Backbone as XML, in Angstrom:
<?xml version="1.0"?>
<chain id="A" units="angstrom">
  <residue number="1" name="UNK">
    <atom name="N" x="61.793" y="-3.580" z="41.898"/>
    <atom name="CA" x="63.023" y="-2.945" z="42.802"/>
    <atom name="C" x="62.700" y="-1.604" z="42.838"/>
  </residue>
  <residue number="2" name="UNK">
    <atom name="N" x="63.255" y="-1.048" z="43.971"/>
    <atom name="CA" x="63.252" y="0.534" z="44.128"/>
    <atom name="C" x="64.325" y="0.822" z="45.302"/>
  </residue>
  <residue number="3" name="UNK">
    <atom name="N" x="64.390" y="2.066" z="45.478"/>
    <atom name="CA" x="65.348" y="2.579" z="46.331"/>
    <atom name="C" x="64.857" y="3.267" z="47.320"/>
  </residue>
  <residue number="4" name="UNK">
    <atom name="N" x="65.149" y="3.249" z="48.586"/>
    <atom name="CA" x="64.561" y="4.057" z="49.868"/>
    <atom name="C" x="65.646" y="5.200" z="49.986"/>
  </residue>
  <residue number="5" name="UNK">
    <atom name="N" x="65.547" y="6.327" z="49.689"/>
    <atom name="CA" x="66.636" y="7.394" z="49.796"/>
    <atom name="C" x="66.939" y="7.789" z="51.081"/>
  </residue>
  <residue number="6" name="UNK">
    <atom name="N" x="67.822" y="8.467" z="51.442"/>
    <atom name="CA" x="68.441" y="8.692" z="52.854"/>
    <atom name="C" x="67.496" y="9.638" z="53.413"/>
  </residue>
  <residue number="7" name="UNK">
    <atom name="N" x="66.222" y="10.227" z="52.702"/>
    <atom name="CA" x="65.254" y="10.880" z="53.535"/>
    <atom name="C" x="63.873" y="9.884" z="53.510"/>
  </residue>
  <residue number="8" name="UNK">
    <atom name="N" x="64.021" y="8.791" z="53.160"/>
    <atom name="CA" x="63.009" y="7.919" z="53.574"/>
    <atom name="C" x="61.857" y="7.901" z="52.349"/>
  </residue>
  <residue number="9" name="UNK">
    <atom name="N" x="62.242" y="8.518" z="51.132"/>
    <atom name="CA" x="61.302" y="8.430" z="50.040"/>
    <atom name="C" x="61.718" y="7.288" z="48.974"/>
  </residue>
  <residue number="10" name="UNK">
    <atom name="N" x="60.505" y="6.735" z="48.338"/>
    <atom name="CA" x="60.889" y="5.883" z="47.324"/>
    <atom name="C" x="61.233" y="6.442" z="45.965"/>
  </residue>
  <residue number="11" name="UNK">
    <atom name="N" x="62.410" y="5.991" z="45.591"/>
    <atom name="CA" x="62.861" y="6.338" z="44.244"/>
    <atom name="C" x="63.472" y="5.330" z="43.363"/>
  </residue>
  <residue number="12" name="UNK">
    <atom name="N" x="63.763" y="5.714" z="42.160"/>
    <atom name="CA" x="64.348" y="4.635" z="41.136"/>
    <atom name="C" x="63.669" y="3.498" z="41.289"/>
  </residue>
  <residue number="13" name="UNK">
    <atom name="N" x="62.164" y="3.472" z="40.989"/>
    <atom name="CA" x="61.424" y="2.335" z="40.808"/>
    <atom name="C" x="61.513" y="1.603" z="39.459"/>
  </residue>
  <residue number="14" name="UNK">
    <atom name="N" x="61.674" y="0.362" z="39.480"/>
    <atom name="CA" x="61.823" y="-0.576" z="38.388"/>
    <atom name="C" x="61.170" y="-1.667" z="38.637"/>
  </residue>
  <residue number="15" name="UNK">
    <atom name="N" x="60.494" y="-2.177" z="37.318"/>
    <atom name="CA" x="59.679" y="-3.501" z="37.344"/>
    <atom name="C" x="59.768" y="-4.193" z="35.993"/>
  </residue>
  <residue number="16" name="UNK">
    <atom name="N" x="59.574" y="-5.459" z="36.027"/>
    <atom name="CA" x="59.315" y="-6.120" z="34.886"/>
    <atom name="C" x="58.148" y="-7.184" z="34.847"/>
  </residue>
  <residue number="17" name="UNK">
    <atom name="N" x="57.497" y="-7.512" z="33.706"/>
    <atom name="CA" x="56.435" y="-8.222" z="33.877"/>
    <atom name="C" x="56.202" y="-8.714" z="32.378"/>
  </residue>
  <residue number="18" name="UNK">
    <atom name="N" x="55.405" y="-9.545" z="32.032"/>
    <atom name="CA" x="55.162" y="-10.075" z="30.778"/>
    <atom name="C" x="54.130" y="-8.991" z="30.084"/>
  </residue>
  <residue number="19" name="UNK">
    <atom name="N" x="53.563" y="-7.993" z="30.581"/>
    <atom name="CA" x="52.589" y="-7.264" z="30.120"/>
    <atom name="C" x="52.613" y="-5.701" z="30.570"/>
  </residue>
  <residue number="20" name="UNK">
    <atom name="N" x="52.747" y="-4.650" z="29.661"/>
    <atom name="CA" x="52.826" y="-3.291" z="29.988"/>
    <atom name="C" x="51.988" y="-2.846" z="31.219"/>
  </residue>
  <residue number="21" name="UNK">
    <atom name="N" x="50.953" y="-3.177" z="31.134"/>
    <atom name="CA" x="49.708" y="-3.074" z="32.305"/>
    <atom name="C" x="50.347" y="-3.445" z="33.578"/>
  </residue>
  <residue number="22" name="UNK">
    <atom name="N" x="50.769" y="-4.685" z="33.503"/>
    <atom name="CA" x="51.238" y="-5.065" z="35.003"/>
    <atom name="C" x="52.470" y="-4.424" z="35.469"/>
  </residue>
  <residue number="23" name="UNK">
    <atom name="N" x="53.278" y="-4.071" z="34.559"/>
    <atom name="CA" x="54.508" y="-3.185" z="34.894"/>
    <atom name="C" x="54.147" y="-1.987" z="35.442"/>
  </residue>
  <residue number="24" name="UNK">
    <atom name="N" x="53.090" y="-1.229" z="34.871"/>
    <atom name="CA" x="52.774" y="0.036" z="35.442"/>
    <atom name="C" x="51.977" y="-0.120" z="36.521"/>
  </residue>
  <residue number="25" name="UNK">
    <atom name="N" x="51.167" y="-1.175" z="36.684"/>
    <atom name="CA" x="50.530" y="-1.423" z="38.362"/>
    <atom name="C" x="51.738" y="-1.614" z="39.169"/>
  </residue>
  <residue number="26" name="UNK">
    <atom name="N" x="52.775" y="-2.352" z="38.893"/>
    <atom name="CA" x="53.756" y="-2.807" z="39.874"/>
    <atom name="C" x="54.212" y="-1.592" z="40.356"/>
  </residue>
  <residue number="27" name="UNK">
    <atom name="N" x="54.764" y="-0.618" z="39.386"/>
    <atom name="CA" x="55.361" y="0.584" z="39.836"/>
    <atom name="C" x="54.447" y="1.630" z="40.518"/>
  </residue>
  <residue number="28" name="UNK">
    <atom name="N" x="53.138" y="1.641" z="40.195"/>
    <atom name="CA" x="52.100" y="2.266" z="41.105"/>
    <atom name="C" x="52.250" y="1.664" z="42.317"/>
  </residue>
  <residue number="29" name="UNK">
    <atom name="N" x="52.133" y="0.676" z="42.507"/>
    <atom name="CA" x="51.846" y="-0.110" z="43.960"/>
    <atom name="C" x="53.244" y="0.252" z="44.815"/>
  </residue>
  <residue number="30" name="UNK">
    <atom name="N" x="54.371" y="0.135" z="44.040"/>
    <atom name="CA" x="55.663" y="0.257" z="44.798"/>
    <atom name="C" x="55.843" y="1.927" z="45.315"/>
  </residue>
  <residue number="31" name="UNK">
    <atom name="N" x="55.445" y="2.688" z="44.438"/>
    <atom name="CA" x="55.332" y="4.250" z="44.736"/>
    <atom name="C" x="54.452" y="4.559" z="45.907"/>
  </residue>
  <residue number="32" name="UNK">
    <atom name="N" x="53.551" y="3.710" z="45.904"/>
    <atom name="CA" x="52.453" y="4.089" z="47.171"/>
    <atom name="C" x="52.891" y="3.622" z="48.476"/>
  </residue>
  <residue number="33" name="UNK">
    <atom name="N" x="54.065" y="2.772" z="48.631"/>
    <atom name="CA" x="54.457" y="2.301" z="49.913"/>
    <atom name="C" x="54.710" y="3.494" z="50.725"/>
  </residue>
  <residue number="34" name="UNK">
    <atom name="N" x="54.443" y="3.626" z="51.907"/>
    <atom name="CA" x="54.693" y="4.597" z="52.955"/>
    <atom name="C" x="55.938" y="4.250" z="53.722"/>
  </residue>
  <residue number="35" name="UNK">
    <atom name="N" x="57.145" y="4.895" z="53.512"/>
    <atom name="CA" x="58.119" y="4.659" z="54.363"/>
    <atom name="C" x="58.423" y="5.736" z="55.257"/>
  </residue>
  <residue number="36" name="UNK">
    <atom name="N" x="58.520" y="5.414" z="56.619"/>
    <atom name="CA" x="58.752" y="6.902" z="57.572"/>
    <atom name="C" x="59.879" y="6.881" z="57.905"/>
  </residue>
  <residue number="37" name="UNK">
    <atom name="N" x="60.886" y="6.166" z="57.693"/>
    <atom name="CA" x="62.411" y="6.544" z="57.949"/>
    <atom name="C" x="63.226" y="5.707" z="57.008"/>
  </residue>
  <residue number="38" name="UNK">
    <atom name="N" x="64.391" y="6.239" z="56.756"/>
    <atom name="CA" x="65.442" y="5.635" z="55.933"/>
    <atom name="C" x="66.264" y="4.746" z="56.615"/>
  </residue>
  <residue number="39" name="UNK">
    <atom name="N" x="67.050" y="4.057" z="55.978"/>
    <atom name="CA" x="67.969" y="2.984" z="56.348"/>
    <atom name="C" x="69.217" y="3.727" z="57.302"/>
  </residue>
  <residue number="40" name="UNK">
    <atom name="N" x="69.577" y="3.127" z="58.322"/>
    <atom name="CA" x="70.824" y="3.811" z="58.981"/>
    <atom name="C" x="71.894" y="2.935" z="58.921"/>
  </residue>
  <residue number="41" name="UNK">
    <atom name="N" x="72.995" y="3.523" z="58.918"/>
    <atom name="CA" x="74.461" y="2.766" z="58.948"/>
    <atom name="C" x="75.470" y="3.756" z="59.764"/>
  </residue>
  <residue number="42" name="UNK">
    <atom name="N" x="75.941" y="3.128" z="60.870"/>
    <atom name="CA" x="76.800" y="3.776" z="61.679"/>
    <atom name="C" x="76.205" y="5.052" z="62.169"/>
  </residue>
  <residue number="43" name="UNK">
    <atom name="N" x="74.907" y="5.257" z="62.585"/>
    <atom name="CA" x="74.097" y="6.341" z="63.000"/>
    <atom name="C" x="73.747" y="7.459" z="61.885"/>
  </residue>
  <residue number="44" name="UNK">
    <atom name="N" x="74.234" y="7.056" z="60.699"/>
    <atom name="CA" x="73.835" y="8.054" z="59.643"/>
    <atom name="C" x="72.725" y="7.599" z="58.667"/>
  </residue>
  <residue number="45" name="UNK">
    <atom name="N" x="71.673" y="8.313" z="58.225"/>
    <atom name="CA" x="70.772" y="7.986" z="57.280"/>
    <atom name="C" x="71.529" y="7.586" z="55.971"/>
  </residue>
  <residue number="46" name="UNK">
    <atom name="N" x="71.132" y="6.484" z="55.393"/>
    <atom name="CA" x="71.570" y="5.946" z="54.211"/>
    <atom name="C" x="70.551" y="5.506" z="53.026"/>
  </residue>
  <residue number="47" name="UNK">
    <atom name="N" x="70.682" y="5.487" z="51.835"/>
    <atom name="CA" x="69.861" y="4.954" z="50.811"/>
    <atom name="C" x="70.098" y="3.371" z="50.951"/>
  </residue>
  <residue number="48" name="UNK">
    <atom name="N" x="68.693" y="2.685" z="50.570"/>
    <atom name="CA" x="69.023" y="1.378" z="50.594"/>
    <atom name="C" x="68.055" y="0.916" z="49.361"/>
  </residue>
  <residue number="49" name="UNK">
    <atom name="N" x="68.661" y="-0.215" z="48.749"/>
    <atom name="CA" x="67.866" y="-0.871" z="47.622"/>
    <atom name="C" x="67.193" y="-1.914" z="48.149"/>
  </residue>
  <residue number="50" name="UNK">
    <atom name="N" x="65.889" y="-1.950" z="47.469"/>
    <atom name="CA" x="65.030" y="-2.981" z="48.064"/>
    <atom name="C" x="64.175" y="-3.703" z="46.904"/>
  </residue>
  <residue number="51" name="UNK">
    <atom name="N" x="64.141" y="-4.988" z="47.005"/>
    <atom name="CA" x="63.433" y="-5.616" z="46.049"/>
    <atom name="C" x="62.211" y="-6.328" z="46.870"/>
  </residue>
  <residue number="52" name="UNK">
    <atom name="N" x="61.041" y="-6.078" z="46.182"/>
    <atom name="CA" x="59.755" y="-6.533" z="46.512"/>
    <atom name="C" x="58.996" y="-7.517" z="45.554"/>
  </residue>
  <residue number="53" name="UNK">
    <atom name="N" x="58.907" y="-8.455" z="45.522"/>
    <atom name="CA" x="58.283" y="-9.309" z="44.490"/>
    <atom name="C" x="56.649" y="-8.921" z="44.779"/>
  </residue>
  <residue number="54" name="UNK">
    <atom name="N" x="56.017" y="-8.775" z="43.750"/>
    <atom name="CA" x="54.497" y="-8.477" z="43.461"/>
    <atom name="C" x="53.794" y="-9.452" z="42.576"/>
  </residue>
  <residue number="55" name="UNK">
    <atom name="N" x="53.131" y="-10.188" z="43.072"/>
    <atom name="CA" x="52.322" y="-11.227" z="42.304"/>
    <atom name="C" x="51.028" y="-10.887" z="41.819"/>
  </residue>
  <residue number="56" name="UNK">
    <atom name="N" x="50.605" y="-10.794" z="40.831"/>
    <atom name="CA" x="49.256" y="-10.685" z="40.302"/>
    <atom name="C" x="48.449" y="-11.554" z="40.109"/>
  </residue>
  <residue number="57" name="UNK">
    <atom name="N" x="47.285" y="-11.852" z="40.286"/>
    <atom name="CA" x="46.410" y="-13.022" z="39.860"/>
    <atom name="C" x="45.523" y="-12.515" z="38.887"/>
  </residue>
  <residue number="58" name="UNK">
    <atom name="N" x="45.515" y="-13.041" z="37.533"/>
    <atom name="CA" x="44.974" y="-12.419" z="36.319"/>
    <atom name="C" x="43.819" y="-13.309" z="36.105"/>
  </residue>
  <residue number="59" name="UNK">
    <atom name="N" x="42.509" y="-12.891" z="36.118"/>
    <atom name="CA" x="41.381" y="-13.933" z="35.806"/>
    <atom name="C" x="41.169" y="-13.742" z="34.578"/>
  </residue>
  <residue number="60" name="UNK">
    <atom name="N" x="40.753" y="-14.583" z="33.891"/>
    <atom name="CA" x="40.196" y="-14.548" z="32.464"/>
    <atom name="C" x="38.686" y="-14.713" z="32.405"/>
  </residue>
  <residue number="61" name="UNK">
    <atom name="N" x="38.175" y="-13.719" z="31.487"/>
    <atom name="CA" x="36.627" y="-13.874" z="31.386"/>
    <atom name="C" x="36.396" y="-15.080" z="30.686"/>
  </residue>
  <residue number="62" name="UNK">
    <atom name="N" x="35.107" y="-15.536" z="30.913"/>
    <atom name="CA" x="34.854" y="-16.857" z="30.272"/>
    <atom name="C" x="34.553" y="-16.719" z="28.639"/>
  </residue>
  <residue number="63" name="UNK">
    <atom name="N" x="34.223" y="-15.508" z="28.211"/>
    <atom name="CA" x="34.054" y="-15.179" z="26.927"/>
    <atom name="C" x="35.349" y="-15.086" z="25.945"/>
  </residue>
  <residue number="64" name="UNK">
    <atom name="N" x="36.440" y="-15.009" z="26.666"/>
    <atom name="CA" x="37.577" y="-14.788" z="25.947"/>
    <atom name="C" x="38.238" y="-16.046" z="25.430"/>
  </residue>
  <residue number="65" name="UNK">
    <atom name="N" x="39.129" y="-16.059" z="24.556"/>
    <atom name="CA" x="39.751" y="-17.309" z="23.974"/>
    <atom name="C" x="40.798" y="-17.536" z="24.965"/>
  </residue>
  <residue number="66" name="UNK">
    <atom name="N" x="41.089" y="-18.800" z="25.295"/>
    <atom name="CA" x="42.070" y="-19.310" z="26.210"/>
    <atom name="C" x="43.494" y="-19.312" z="25.504"/>
  </residue>
  <residue number="67" name="UNK">
    <atom name="N" x="44.594" y="-18.557" z="25.832"/>
    <atom name="CA" x="45.776" y="-18.397" z="25.051"/>
    <atom name="C" x="46.642" y="-19.821" z="25.312"/>
  </residue>
  <residue number="68" name="UNK">
    <atom name="N" x="46.194" y="-20.520" z="26.412"/>
    <atom name="CA" x="46.991" y="-21.533" z="26.626"/>
    <atom name="C" x="46.147" y="-23.127" z="26.519"/>
  </residue>
  <residue number="69" name="UNK">
    <atom name="N" x="45.196" y="-22.824" z="25.624"/>
    <atom name="CA" x="44.389" y="-24.177" z="25.259"/>
    <atom name="C" x="45.250" y="-24.844" z="24.213"/>
  </residue>
  <residue number="70" name="UNK">
    <atom name="N" x="45.359" y="-26.087" z="24.611"/>
    <atom name="CA" x="46.276" y="-26.925" z="23.756"/>
    <atom name="C" x="47.751" y="-27.079" z="24.155"/>
  </residue>
  <residue number="71" name="UNK">
    <atom name="N" x="48.232" y="-26.275" z="25.330"/>
    <atom name="CA" x="49.335" y="-26.391" z="25.581"/>
    <atom name="C" x="49.809" y="-27.522" z="26.635"/>
  </residue>
  <residue number="72" name="UNK">
    <atom name="N" x="50.819" y="-28.346" z="26.678"/>
    <atom name="CA" x="50.942" y="-29.183" z="27.553"/>
    <atom name="C" x="51.550" y="-28.573" z="28.976"/>
  </residue>
  <residue number="73" name="UNK">
    <atom name="N" x="50.404" y="-28.427" z="29.913"/>
    <atom name="CA" x="50.812" y="-28.028" z="31.045"/>
    <atom name="C" x="50.943" y="-29.100" z="32.240"/>
  </residue>
  <residue number="74" name="UNK">
    <atom name="N" x="51.788" y="-29.137" z="33.017"/>
    <atom name="CA" x="51.667" y="-30.353" z="34.143"/>
    <atom name="C" x="50.724" y="-29.977" z="35.192"/>
  </residue>
  <residue number="75" name="UNK">
    <atom name="N" x="50.040" y="-30.954" z="35.484"/>
    <atom name="CA" x="48.979" y="-30.958" z="36.469"/>
    <atom name="C" x="47.840" y="-29.873" z="36.057"/>
  </residue>
  <residue number="76" name="UNK">
    <atom name="N" x="47.927" y="-29.722" z="34.826"/>
    <atom name="CA" x="46.890" y="-28.736" z="34.330"/>
    <atom name="C" x="46.687" y="-27.274" z="35.006"/>
  </residue>
  <residue number="77" name="UNK">
    <atom name="N" x="47.648" y="-27.049" z="35.745"/>
    <atom name="CA" x="47.595" y="-25.695" z="36.515"/>
    <atom name="C" x="48.522" y="-24.798" z="35.866"/>
  </residue>
  <residue number="78" name="UNK">
    <atom name="N" x="47.784" y="-23.434" z="35.658"/>
    <atom name="CA" x="48.436" y="-22.471" z="34.927"/>
    <atom name="C" x="49.155" y="-21.522" z="35.894"/>
  </residue>
  <residue number="79" name="UNK">
    <atom name="N" x="50.367" y="-21.065" z="35.647"/>
    <atom name="CA" x="51.148" y="-20.229" z="36.428"/>
    <atom name="C" x="51.405" y="-19.060" z="35.462"/>
  </residue>
  <residue number="80" name="UNK">
    <atom name="N" x="51.078" y="-17.972" z="36.102"/>
    <atom name="CA" x="51.211" y="-16.643" z="35.371"/>
    <atom name="C" x="52.349" y="-15.755" z="35.852"/>
  </residue>
</chain>
């Protein structure tokens, strides 16, 4: 989640994820979005709250231990 200020800048970036590195990357990505103009209401520039889902695909190295091994997962599909 973030706010587009009345000047069109990205502010108040917030993110949540199961891992600190993913949270940091989501914040970095949100801050890198280029907004050219703010929202307008009745002809005046206004700040707008915005929520953008970001999904990461994390691949596991073959030499790593599978943290989900032995877990009962439906259709053997893992969702991260």
